mmCIF file of C-alpha atoms and ligand atoms in Angstrom:
data_model
loop_
_atom_site.group_PDB
_atom_site.id
_atom_site.type_symbol
_atom_site.label_atom_id
_atom_site.label_comp_id
_atom_site.label_asym_id
_atom_site.label_seq_id
_atom_site.Cartn_x
_atom_site.Cartn_y
_atom_site.Cartn_z
ATOM 1 C CA MET K 161 107.989 94.708 102.019
ATOM 2 C CA ARG K 162 110.202 97.609 102.976
ATOM 3 C CA VAL K 163 107.918 100.204 104.525
ATOM 4 C CA LEU K 164 108.835 103.839 105.068
ATOM 5 C CA LEU K 165 106.549 105.144 107.825
ATOM 6 C CA THR K 166 106.166 108.785 108.901
ATOM 7 C CA GLY K 167 105.314 109.711 112.496
ATOM 8 C CA GLY K 168 106.484 106.422 114.011
ATOM 9 C CA TYR K 169 107.135 107.989 117.421
ATOM 10 C CA GLY K 170 103.486 109.034 117.698
ATOM 11 C CA PHE K 171 100.603 107.198 119.349
ATOM 12 C CA ILE K 172 99.361 105.274 116.288
ATOM 13 C CA GLY K 173 102.629 105.246 114.305
ATOM 14 C CA SER K 174 104.458 103.545 117.177
ATOM 15 C CA ALA K 175 101.701 100.903 117.387
ATOM 16 C CA VAL K 176 102.148 100.239 113.650
ATOM 17 C CA VAL K 177 105.945 99.973 114.059
ATOM 18 C CA ARG K 178 105.535 97.499 116.925
ATOM 19 C CA HIS K 179 102.977 95.501 114.937
ATOM 20 C CA LEU K 180 105.205 95.381 111.822
ATOM 21 C CA ILE K 181 108.224 94.121 113.773
ATOM 22 C CA GLU K 182 106.415 91.775 116.162
ATOM 23 C CA ASN K 183 103.797 90.259 113.818
ATOM 24 C CA THR K 184 105.034 90.501 110.230
ATOM 25 C CA ARG K 185 108.244 89.958 108.267
ATOM 26 C CA HIS K 186 108.262 93.477 106.783
ATOM 27 C CA ASP K 187 111.082 95.979 107.358
ATOM 28 C CA VAL K 188 110.220 99.494 108.546
ATOM 29 C CA LEU K 189 112.079 102.805 108.510
ATOM 30 C CA ASN K 190 110.501 105.381 110.825
ATOM 31 C CA ILE K 191 110.921 109.057 109.950
ATOM 32 C CA ASP K 192 109.817 111.534 112.581
ATOM 33 C CA SER K 193 110.811 115.115 113.386
ATOM 34 C CA LEU K 194 110.389 114.595 117.154
ATOM 35 C CA THR K 195 107.688 117.156 117.964
ATOM 36 C CA TYR K 196 106.265 117.462 121.478
ATOM 37 C CA ALA K 197 104.046 114.431 120.663
ATOM 38 C CA ALA K 198 106.925 112.035 119.904
ATOM 39 C CA SER K 199 107.702 109.187 122.324
ATOM 40 C CA PRO K 200 110.801 107.230 121.299
ATOM 41 C CA ASP K 201 110.145 104.974 124.335
ATOM 42 C CA ALA K 202 107.065 103.647 122.521
ATOM 43 C CA VAL K 203 109.226 101.710 120.062
ATOM 44 C CA ALA K 204 112.064 100.873 122.490
ATOM 45 C CA ASP K 205 111.046 97.188 122.644
ATOM 46 C CA VAL K 206 111.617 96.733 118.893
ATOM 47 C CA ALA K 207 114.281 99.392 118.194
ATOM 48 C CA ALA K 208 117.168 96.906 118.330
ATOM 49 C CA ASP K 209 115.605 94.670 115.656
ATOM 50 C CA SER K 210 117.599 94.626 112.405
ATOM 51 C CA ARG K 211 114.316 95.144 110.451
ATOM 52 C CA TYR K 212 113.731 98.536 112.182
ATOM 53 C CA GLY K 213 115.452 101.854 111.475
ATOM 54 C CA PHE K 214 114.936 105.527 112.355
ATOM 55 C CA ARG K 215 115.871 108.850 110.709
ATOM 56 C CA GLN K 216 115.025 112.212 112.218
ATOM 57 C CA CYS K 217 113.426 114.198 109.388
ATOM 58 C CA ASP K 218 110.757 116.869 108.904
ATOM 59 C CA ILE K 219 108.245 115.708 106.278
ATOM 60 C CA CYS K 220 108.103 119.296 104.947
ATOM 61 C CA ASP K 221 111.741 118.942 103.824
ATOM 62 C CA THR K 222 111.058 117.379 100.403
ATOM 63 C CA ALA K 223 114.744 117.064 99.493
ATOM 64 C CA ALA K 224 115.602 115.275 102.754
ATOM 65 C CA VAL K 225 112.642 112.881 102.340
ATOM 66 C CA GLY K 226 113.797 112.263 98.749
ATOM 67 C CA ARG K 227 117.302 111.343 99.898
ATOM 68 C CA ILE K 228 115.877 108.912 102.457
ATOM 69 C CA LEU K 229 113.604 107.324 99.824
ATOM 70 C CA ASP K 230 116.513 106.901 97.388
ATOM 71 C CA ALA K 231 118.682 105.294 100.052
ATOM 72 C CA TYR K 232 116.026 103.036 101.625
ATOM 73 C CA ARG K 233 114.135 102.085 98.404
ATOM 74 C CA PRO K 234 110.773 101.241 100.055
ATOM 75 C CA ASP K 235 107.930 99.211 98.523
ATOM 76 C CA ALA K 236 105.356 101.284 100.404
ATOM 77 C CA VAL K 237 105.004 104.522 102.341
ATOM 78 C CA MET K 238 102.649 104.775 105.320
ATOM 79 C CA HIS K 239 102.055 108.463 106.031
ATOM 80 C CA LEU K 240 100.941 109.121 109.615
ATOM 81 C CA ALA K 241 102.978 112.178 110.671
ATOM 82 C CA ALA K 242 100.600 114.998 111.557
ATOM 83 C CA GLU K 243 99.546 117.489 114.167
ATOM 84 C CA SER K 244 96.648 115.613 115.728
ATOM 85 C CA HIS K 245 95.148 117.499 118.692
ATOM 86 C CA VAL K 246 91.934 119.419 117.906
ATOM 87 C CA ASP K 247 92.286 121.816 120.872
ATOM 88 C CA ARG K 248 95.776 122.812 119.760
ATOM 89 C CA SER K 249 94.440 123.434 116.225
ATOM 90 C CA ILE K 250 91.885 125.872 117.676
ATOM 91 C CA ASP K 251 94.556 127.718 119.689
ATOM 92 C CA SER K 252 97.221 127.743 116.970
ATOM 93 C CA ALA K 253 96.196 126.571 113.491
ATOM 94 C CA GLY K 254 99.351 127.493 111.559
ATOM 95 C CA VAL K 255 101.419 124.431 112.403
ATOM 96 C CA PHE K 256 98.467 122.205 111.404
ATOM 97 C CA MET K 257 98.353 123.800 107.960
ATOM 98 C CA ARG K 258 102.127 123.438 107.596
ATOM 99 C CA THR K 259 102.460 119.822 108.722
ATOM 100 C CA ASN K 260 99.153 118.316 107.632
ATOM 101 C CA ILE K 261 98.716 120.100 104.286
ATOM 102 C CA MET K 262 102.182 121.224 103.150
ATOM 103 C CA GLY K 263 103.798 118.168 104.773
ATOM 104 C CA THR K 264 101.511 115.837 102.823
ATOM 105 C CA PHE K 265 102.180 117.814 99.629
ATOM 106 C CA SER K 266 105.917 117.473 100.318
ATOM 107 C CA MET K 267 105.586 113.717 100.891
ATOM 108 C CA LEU K 268 103.551 113.292 97.686
ATOM 109 C CA GLU K 269 106.136 115.158 95.626
ATOM 110 C CA ALA K 270 109.113 113.299 97.114
ATOM 111 C CA VAL K 271 107.364 109.953 96.712
ATOM 112 C CA ARG K 272 106.237 110.725 93.148
ATOM 113 C CA ALA K 273 109.826 111.539 92.112
ATOM 114 C CA TYR K 274 111.052 108.267 93.665
ATOM 115 C CA TRP K 275 108.152 106.125 92.394
ATOM 116 C CA ARG K 276 108.284 107.210 88.746
ATOM 117 C CA GLU K 277 111.924 105.999 88.483
ATOM 118 C CA LEU K 278 111.152 102.502 89.817
ATOM 119 C CA PRO K 279 111.279 99.530 87.439
ATOM 120 C CA PRO K 280 107.762 98.752 86.053
ATOM 121 C CA ALA K 281 106.959 95.778 88.314
ATOM 122 C CA ARG K 282 107.987 97.646 91.483
ATOM 123 C CA ARG K 283 106.211 100.793 90.263
ATOM 124 C CA ALA K 284 102.967 98.839 89.821
ATOM 125 C CA ALA K 285 103.233 97.168 93.237
ATOM 126 C CA PHE K 286 104.161 100.378 95.104
ATOM 127 C CA ARG K 287 101.625 101.884 97.567
ATOM 128 C CA PHE K 288 101.272 105.303 99.221
ATOM 129 C CA HIS K 289 99.027 104.875 102.259
ATOM 130 C CA HIS K 290 97.641 108.104 103.694
ATOM 131 C CA VAL K 291 96.301 107.755 107.240
ATOM 132 C CA SER K 292 93.394 110.077 107.950
ATOM 133 C CA THR K 293 90.461 110.609 110.253
ATOM 134 C CA ASP K 294 86.664 110.343 110.200
ATOM 135 C CA GLU K 295 86.594 113.977 111.371
ATOM 136 C CA VAL K 296 86.875 115.028 107.691
ATOM 137 C CA PHE K 297 83.204 114.012 107.290
ATOM 138 C CA GLY K 298 81.971 116.592 109.815
ATOM 139 C CA MET K 299 79.402 115.710 112.436
ATOM 140 C CA LEU K 300 76.425 113.381 112.594
ATOM 141 C CA GLY K 301 73.092 114.095 114.252
ATOM 142 C CA PRO K 302 71.793 111.622 116.844
ATOM 143 C CA HIS K 303 69.819 109.559 114.307
ATOM 144 C CA ASP K 304 71.994 109.885 111.159
ATOM 145 C CA PRO K 305 73.438 106.662 109.722
ATOM 146 C CA PRO K 306 77.188 106.244 110.411
ATOM 147 C CA PHE K 307 79.841 107.533 107.978
ATOM 148 C CA THR K 308 80.854 105.336 105.045
ATOM 149 C CA GLU K 309 83.432 105.760 102.267
ATOM 150 C CA ALA K 310 80.710 107.611 100.285
ATOM 151 C CA THR K 311 80.027 110.286 102.928
ATOM 152 C CA PRO K 312 80.757 113.796 101.549
ATOM 153 C CA TYR K 313 83.504 115.836 103.205
ATOM 154 C CA ASN K 314 82.330 118.545 105.624
ATOM 155 C CA PRO K 315 85.162 119.278 108.094
ATOM 156 C CA SER K 316 84.518 121.777 110.872
ATOM 157 C CA SER K 317 87.697 122.281 112.958
ATOM 158 C CA PRO K 318 91.079 123.594 111.798
ATOM 159 C CA TYR K 319 92.449 120.075 112.433
ATOM 160 C CA SER K 320 89.789 118.267 110.387
ATOM 161 C CA ALA K 321 89.952 120.898 107.616
ATOM 162 C CA SER K 322 93.727 120.364 107.344
ATOM 163 C CA LYS K 323 93.262 116.588 107.208
ATOM 164 C CA ALA K 324 90.491 116.952 104.597
ATOM 165 C CA ALA K 325 92.827 119.101 102.489
ATOM 166 C CA SER K 326 95.543 116.452 102.748
ATOM 167 C CA ASP K 327 93.071 113.738 101.647
ATOM 168 C CA HIS K 328 92.137 115.822 98.596
ATOM 169 C CA LEU K 329 95.830 116.200 97.685
ATOM 170 C CA VAL K 330 96.336 112.431 97.890
ATOM 171 C CA ARG K 331 93.336 111.789 95.603
ATOM 172 C CA ALA K 332 94.581 114.432 93.153
ATOM 173 C CA TRP K 333 98.067 112.864 93.005
ATOM 174 C CA HIS K 334 96.448 109.498 92.298
ATOM 175 C CA HIS K 335 94.100 110.892 89.660
ATOM 176 C CA THR K 336 96.582 113.240 87.943
ATOM 177 C CA TYR K 337 99.886 111.384 88.202
ATOM 178 C CA GLY K 338 98.688 107.806 88.693
ATOM 179 C CA LEU K 339 100.454 107.559 92.063
ATOM 180 C CA PRO K 340 99.135 104.285 93.570
ATOM 181 C CA ALA K 341 97.761 105.945 96.680
ATOM 182 C CA PHE K 342 94.842 105.144 98.955
ATOM 183 C CA ILE K 343 93.352 106.553 102.175
ATOM 184 C CA THR K 344 92.126 105.133 105.458
ATOM 185 C CA ASN K 345 89.727 107.262 107.547
ATOM 186 C CA THR K 346 89.515 106.058 111.126
ATOM 187 C CA THR K 347 87.517 106.826 114.251
ATOM 188 C CA ASN K 348 88.919 107.875 117.643
ATOM 189 C CA ASN K 349 91.717 105.661 118.905
ATOM 190 C CA TYR K 350 92.589 104.931 122.529
ATOM 191 C CA GLY K 351 95.162 102.661 124.145
ATOM 192 C CA ILE K 352 98.758 102.492 125.313
ATOM 193 C CA TRP K 353 101.336 105.270 124.728
ATOM 194 C CA HIS K 354 98.547 107.816 124.130
ATOM 195 C CA PHE K 355 99.833 111.340 124.767
ATOM 196 C CA PRO K 356 98.338 112.604 128.045
ATOM 197 C CA GLU K 357 96.452 115.565 126.556
ATOM 198 C CA LYS K 358 93.681 113.438 124.981
ATOM 199 C CA LEU K 359 90.432 112.494 126.754
ATOM 200 C CA VAL K 360 91.150 108.868 127.760
ATOM 201 C CA PRO K 361 94.732 109.228 129.082
ATOM 202 C CA LEU K 362 94.016 112.652 130.616
ATOM 203 C CA THR K 363 91.062 111.207 132.534
ATOM 204 C CA ILE K 364 92.987 108.158 133.745
ATOM 205 C CA ILE K 365 95.954 110.236 134.891
ATOM 206 C CA ASN K 366 93.896 112.985 136.525
ATOM 207 C CA ALA K 367 91.873 110.335 138.370
ATOM 208 C CA LEU K 368 95.047 108.567 139.556
ATOM 209 C CA GLU K 369 96.326 111.906 140.863
ATOM 210 C CA GLY K 370 93.004 112.865 142.516
ATOM 211 C CA ARG K 371 92.518 115.853 140.163
ATOM 212 C CA THR K 372 89.228 116.925 138.627
ATOM 213 C CA LEU K 373 88.031 115.139 135.472
ATOM 214 C CA PRO K 374 86.978 117.789 132.932
ATOM 215 C CA VAL K 375 84.123 116.905 130.563
ATOM 216 C CA TYR K 376 83.151 119.301 127.768
ATOM 217 C CA GLY K 377 79.560 120.575 128.043
ATOM 218 C CA ALA K 378 76.990 117.949 129.004
ATOM 219 C CA GLY K 379 79.378 115.163 127.918
ATOM 220 C CA ASP K 380 76.910 113.849 125.351
ATOM 221 C CA ASN K 381 79.232 114.071 122.311
ATOM 222 C CA VAL K 382 79.587 110.604 120.764
ATOM 223 C CA ARG K 383 82.764 109.008 119.396
ATOM 224 C CA ASP K 384 83.337 105.467 118.045
ATOM 225 C CA TRP K 385 86.287 104.050 120.049
ATOM 226 C CA LEU K 386 88.919 101.805 118.413
ATOM 227 C CA PHE K 387 91.750 100.186 120.407
ATOM 228 C CA VAL K 388 95.059 101.332 118.926
ATOM 229 C CA SER K 389 96.579 97.881 118.334
ATOM 230 C CA ASP K 390 93.433 96.918 116.372
ATOM 231 C CA HIS K 391 93.921 100.042 114.259
ATOM 232 C CA ALA K 392 97.599 99.157 113.694
ATOM 233 C CA GLU K 393 96.558 95.718 112.464
ATOM 234 C CA ALA K 394 94.005 97.265 110.094
ATOM 235 C CA LEU K 395 96.591 99.711 108.717
ATOM 236 C CA VAL K 396 99.073 96.923 108.013
ATOM 237 C CA ARG K 397 96.328 94.908 106.276
ATOM 238 C CA ALA K 398 95.571 98.020 104.253
ATOM 239 C CA VAL K 399 99.150 98.585 103.126
ATOM 240 C CA GLU K 400 99.319 94.907 102.117
ATOM 241 C CA HIS K 401 95.949 94.782 100.320
ATOM 242 C CA GLY K 402 94.849 98.399 99.680
ATOM 243 C CA ARG K 403 93.676 99.223 96.152
ATOM 244 C CA PRO K 404 95.089 102.353 94.478
ATOM 245 C CA GLY K 405 92.447 105.080 94.542
ATOM 246 C CA GLY K 406 90.604 103.262 97.332
ATOM 247 C CA THR K 407 89.197 104.548 100.622
ATOM 248 C CA TYR K 408 88.708 102.453 103.734
ATOM 249 C CA ALA K 409 86.569 103.699 106.633
ATOM 250 C CA ILE K 410 87.842 101.924 109.741
ATOM 251 C CA GLY K 411 85.853 101.717 112.966
ATOM 252 C CA ALA K 412 85.051 99.430 115.861
ATOM 253 C CA ARG K 413 81.263 99.776 116.221
ATOM 254 C CA GLN K 414 81.805 100.988 119.800
ATOM 255 C CA PRO K 415 80.054 104.367 120.068
ATOM 256 C CA ARG K 416 80.121 105.960 123.529
ATOM 257 C CA THR K 417 79.363 109.448 124.826
ATOM 258 C CA ASN K 418 82.261 111.321 126.438
ATOM 259 C CA LEU K 419 80.491 111.057 129.787
ATOM 260 C CA GLU K 420 80.132 107.272 129.346
ATOM 261 C CA VAL K 421 83.862 107.070 128.579
ATOM 262 C CA VAL K 422 84.835 109.055 131.679
ATOM 263 C CA ARG K 423 82.441 107.074 133.904
ATOM 264 C CA ALA K 424 83.775 103.778 132.487
ATOM 265 C CA ILE K 425 87.336 104.828 133.354
ATOM 266 C CA CYS K 426 86.213 105.753 136.869
ATOM 267 C CA ALA K 427 84.553 102.341 137.290
ATOM 268 C CA VAL K 428 87.712 100.458 136.214
ATOM 269 C CA LEU K 429 89.836 102.577 138.576
ATOM 270 C CA ASP K 430 87.382 102.043 141.448
ATOM 271 C CA ARG K 431 88.095 98.329 140.999
ATOM 272 C CA LEU K 432 91.852 98.459 140.337
ATOM 273 C CA ARG K 433 92.846 101.485 142.452
ATOM 274 C CA PRO K 434 90.050 102.288 144.927
ATOM 275 C CA ASP K 435 90.379 105.802 146.340
ATOM 276 C CA PRO K 436 89.715 105.998 150.117
ATOM 277 C CA ALA K 437 88.182 109.458 149.521
ATOM 278 C CA GLY K 438 85.319 107.922 147.471
ATOM 279 C CA PRO K 439 84.354 106.834 143.929
ATOM 280 C CA HIS K 440 86.473 108.464 141.208
ATOM 281 C CA ALA K 441 83.302 109.783 139.498
ATOM 282 C CA ARG K 442 83.058 112.399 142.276
ATOM 283 C CA LEU K 443 85.930 114.196 140.458
ATOM 284 C CA ILE K 444 83.908 114.757 137.227
ATOM 285 C CA ARG K 445 83.426 118.452 136.371
ATOM 286 C CA HIS K 446 81.525 119.785 133.356
ATOM 287 C CA VAL K 447 83.529 122.592 131.694
ATOM 288 C CA PRO K 448 82.496 125.044 128.926
ATOM 289 C CA ASP K 449 82.220 123.263 125.592
ATOM 290 C CA ARG K 450 84.931 123.352 122.911
ATOM 291 C CA PRO K 451 84.086 125.933 120.183
ATOM 292 C CA GLY K 452 82.480 124.190 117.201
ATOM 293 C CA HIS K 453 82.502 120.818 119.007
ATOM 294 C CA ASP K 454 81.229 118.139 116.577
ATOM 295 C CA PHE K 455 78.331 116.234 118.164
ATOM 296 C CA ARG K 456 78.868 112.709 116.875
ATOM 297 C CA TYR K 457 81.257 110.616 114.763
ATOM 298 C CA GLU K 458 80.607 106.986 113.955
ATOM 299 C CA ILE K 459 81.817 104.740 111.143
ATOM 300 C CA ASP K 460 80.162 101.834 109.352
ATOM 301 C CA PRO K 461 83.287 99.696 108.732
ATOM 302 C CA THR K 462 81.562 97.038 106.596
ATOM 303 C CA HIS K 463 83.492 97.797 103.390
ATOM 304 C CA ALA K 464 86.906 97.931 105.121
ATOM 305 C CA GLU K 465 86.197 94.737 107.090
ATOM 306 C CA ARG K 466 85.353 92.831 103.890
ATOM 307 C CA ALA K 467 88.085 94.327 101.705
ATOM 308 C CA LEU K 468 90.852 93.970 104.298
ATOM 309 C CA GLY K 469 89.693 90.780 106.050
ATOM 310 C CA TRP K 470 89.865 92.595 109.386
ATOM 311 C CA THR K 471 87.633 93.312 112.352
ATOM 312 C CA ALA K 472 88.471 94.991 115.666
ATOM 313 C CA ARG K 473 89.430 92.421 118.300
ATOM 314 C CA HIS K 474 88.621 94.570 121.350
ATOM 315 C CA ASP K 475 85.296 95.959 122.468
ATOM 316 C CA PHE K 476 85.512 99.218 124.425
ATOM 317 C CA GLU K 477 85.375 97.567 127.854
ATOM 318 C CA SER K 478 88.212 95.065 127.226
ATOM 319 C CA GLY K 479 90.409 97.669 125.520
ATOM 320 C CA LEU K 480 89.796 100.162 128.312
ATOM 321 C CA GLU K 481 90.777 97.658 131.000
ATOM 322 C CA LEU K 482 94.119 97.037 129.211
ATOM 323 C CA THR K 483 94.620 100.789 128.805
ATOM 324 C CA VAL K 484 93.947 101.687 132.445
ATOM 325 C CA ARG K 485 96.245 98.890 133.671
ATOM 326 C CA TRP K 486 98.973 100.142 131.300
ATOM 327 C CA TYR K 487 98.777 103.723 132.622
ATOM 328 C CA ILE K 488 98.939 102.450 136.204
ATOM 329 C CA ASP K 489 102.114 100.520 135.303
ATOM 330 C CA HIS K 490 103.771 103.338 133.267
ATOM 331 C CA ALA K 491 103.555 106.302 135.627
ATOM 332 C CA PRO K 492 107.209 107.407 135.075
ATOM 333 C CA TRP K 493 106.491 107.924 131.338
ATOM 334 C CA TRP K 494 103.427 110.123 131.748
ATOM 335 C CA ARG K 495 104.738 111.925 134.852
ATOM 336 C CA ALA K 496 107.781 113.112 132.856
ATOM 337 C CA ILE K 497 105.498 114.386 130.047
ATOM 338 C CA ARG K 498 103.155 116.091 132.515
ATOM 339 C CA ALA K 499 106.105 117.838 134.143
ATOM 340 C CA ARG K 500 107.223 119.147 130.713
ATOM 341 C CA GLN K 501 103.674 120.155 129.792
ATOM 342 C CA GLN K 502 102.687 122.058 132.929
ATOM 343 C CA ALA K 503 104.209 125.239 131.549
ATOM 344 C CA SER K 504 102.792 124.997 128.019
ATOM 345 C CA LEU K 505 99.203 123.698 128.196
ATOM 346 C CA PRO K 506 96.538 124.389 130.811
ATOM 347 C CA MET K 507 95.482 121.165 132.502
ATOM 348 C CA GLY K 508 91.907 120.271 131.834
ATOM 349 C CA ARG K 509 91.859 120.711 128.059
ATOM 350 C CA VAL K 510 90.548 117.506 126.523
ATOM 351 C CA ALA K 511 90.415 115.873 123.072
HETATM 352 P P1 NAD B 690 100.469 111.878 117.308
HETATM 353 O O1 NAD B 690 100.241 113.348 117.484
HETATM 354 O O2 NAD B 690 100.460 111.001 118.526
HETATM 355 O O3 NAD B 690 101.872 111.625 116.577
HETATM 356 C C1 NAD B 690 102.296 112.344 115.455
HETATM 357 C C2 NAD B 690 103.756 112.019 115.193
HETATM 358 O O4 NAD B 690 104.142 112.714 113.987
HETATM 359 C C3 NAD B 690 104.708 112.462 116.299
HETATM 360 O O5 NAD B 690 105.657 111.448 116.589
HETATM 361 C C4 NAD B 690 105.385 113.693 115.699
HETATM 362 O O6 NAD B 690 106.708 113.904 116.189
HETATM 363 C C5 NAD B 690 105.371 113.365 114.217
HETATM 364 N N1 NAD B 690 105.409 114.586 113.393
HETATM 365 C C6 NAD B 690 104.617 115.690 113.526
HETATM 366 N N2 NAD B 690 104.975 116.625 112.634
HETATM 367 C C7 NAD B 690 105.991 116.091 111.896
HETATM 368 C C8 NAD B 690 106.770 116.555 110.799
HETATM 369 N N3 NAD B 690 106.586 117.793 110.293
HETATM 370 N N4 NAD B 690 107.699 115.734 110.270
HETATM 371 C C9 NAD B 690 107.900 114.500 110.775
HETATM 372 N N5 NAD B 690 107.208 114.003 111.831
HETATM 373 C C10 NAD B 690 106.277 114.797 112.378
HETATM 374 O O7 NAD B 690 99.380 111.423 116.255
HETATM 375 P P2 NAD B 690 98.532 110.060 116.217
HETATM 376 O O8 NAD B 690 97.394 110.171 117.162
HETATM 377 O O9 NAD B 690 99.456 108.901 116.324
HETATM 378 O O10 NAD B 690 97.932 110.143 114.743
HETATM 379 C C11 NAD B 690 98.641 109.578 113.625
HETATM 380 C C12 NAD B 690 97.836 109.810 112.373
HETATM 381 O O11 NAD B 690 96.568 109.201 112.493
HETATM 382 C C13 NAD B 690 97.558 111.301 112.090
HETATM 383 O O12 NAD B 690 97.685 111.514 110.704
HETATM 384 C C14 NAD B 690 96.133 111.502 112.556
HETATM 385 O O13 NAD B 690 95.508 112.541 111.826
HETATM 386 C C15 NAD B 690 95.539 110.137 112.254
HETATM 387 N N6 NAD B 690 94.392 109.728 113.088
HETATM 388 C C16 NAD B 690 94.475 109.794 114.454
HETATM 389 C C17 NAD B 690 93.393 109.352 115.223
HETATM 390 C C18 NAD B 690 93.459 109.345 116.722
HETATM 391 O O14 NAD B 690 92.455 109.023 117.386
HETATM 392 N N7 NAD B 690 94.604 109.662 117.354
HETATM 393 C C19 NAD B 690 92.236 108.873 114.597
HETATM 394 C C20 NAD B 690 92.202 108.833 113.196
HETATM 395 C C21 NAD B 690 93.285 109.251 112.455
#
C-alpha cells in the first residue's frame, strides 16, 4: 500500500511512520505543517528509507492536499493531524476548530475528489482512516461500564467537541458520498517522543529536574493507558483491515488514576535515578483542577481486538519503564523543547 499520513511529526503519527517503515512493506508519505508539536527528529531513524517521504502542508489547504494526492496516488489516507492538548483548547479554542474540524473537512473534500476518479478496483479498495479519541464519549462515573463503539457521543471540552465534530463529518462523507472511511477512537497514549506538556512526560522531566509534580485536584481522574507503539500497530492493522463505515474502540485495559500514574513514575525514577534529597514523590503537589475535567475514560476493546487481530503488548508498568528510560536517554531533545516553551506556556499545566 501507498499510505498518505497526516501529522507524521506528532507523537502518534511518528510512531505509525516508524512502524510502517520498520515492520511492513508499505510506503508512507507524511504531510505535516510543522506546528509547535512537530518533532522531525522522531522519524529521523527512518527518514532516509526510499519508502518514506515528507511534504510540508497545512491540511486546511484543500488545493495543496489535492495536488499531493494526485502526485502520490495513495491507496489509503491515515488522518492524524490535529491540535491535541486539552489545556490549550481551554485557553485558545479557535485553532482547534480550524485544524480539527475545518482541517478534517478539507481532507475529506480533497480525498473525495481524488478517490472518485480512481479506477473501480482501486476505488473499492481505498480507505480513509480517521484517528480519533475516546474523549468524544464524554466521561464515565466510577461504576459505569467502559466505552464501546455503541457509546453515544457526549464531548465536554473544546478539544473533544472538535474531535467529535470531525468524527461526524467522516461518517457523513461515508454515508452521503460512499467514501470508504472508518474511525478509530483510542484511549490516552504514553511513550517515547511524547511532547513534554502532557502528564507522563511532564512528570518524568519535572522529576528529573527536581521540580514540583503538579497533579490536578485529588488526582483521582482515571484514564486507560496505551503504549504508543501498541497504538501504532493497531492503527496499521486498522488501515489494512478496517471496514468502510466501521468504528474501532482501541484500548489497553490499563486504567490508572492520575495520582497512580505520577506515583508509578516516581517509583521507577527512585530505582533508575535515585535523588539524594529523597523519594521523588515528595515533589507531588495538588493544583486546582482543570475546568470541566472529565472524571474517567476507559475503553472495552473487545470488538477492535477481534476485528483487527490485535491486542496491546505492553501493560502500564512495562511500557512506563521503557518510557522513563527513554526520557533519561533523550534529555537534549526535551531540554531544547522546554527552552522554547518557557516563554509560551506556564510550567505545571498537565494533560
Ligand atoms: P500531536 O499534537 O503530538 O501531533 C499532531 C501533529 O499534527 C503535529 O506534528 C502537528 O505539526 C501536525 N499538525 C497540526 N495541525 C496541522 C495542520 N493544520 N496541518 C498539518 N499538520 C498539522 O498529536 P498526537 O498526540 O500524535 O495525536 C494524533 C492524533 O491522535 C490526533 O488526531 C489526536 O486527536 C488523536 N489521539 C491522540 C491521543 C493521545 O493520547 N495523544 C489519544 C487518542 C487519539
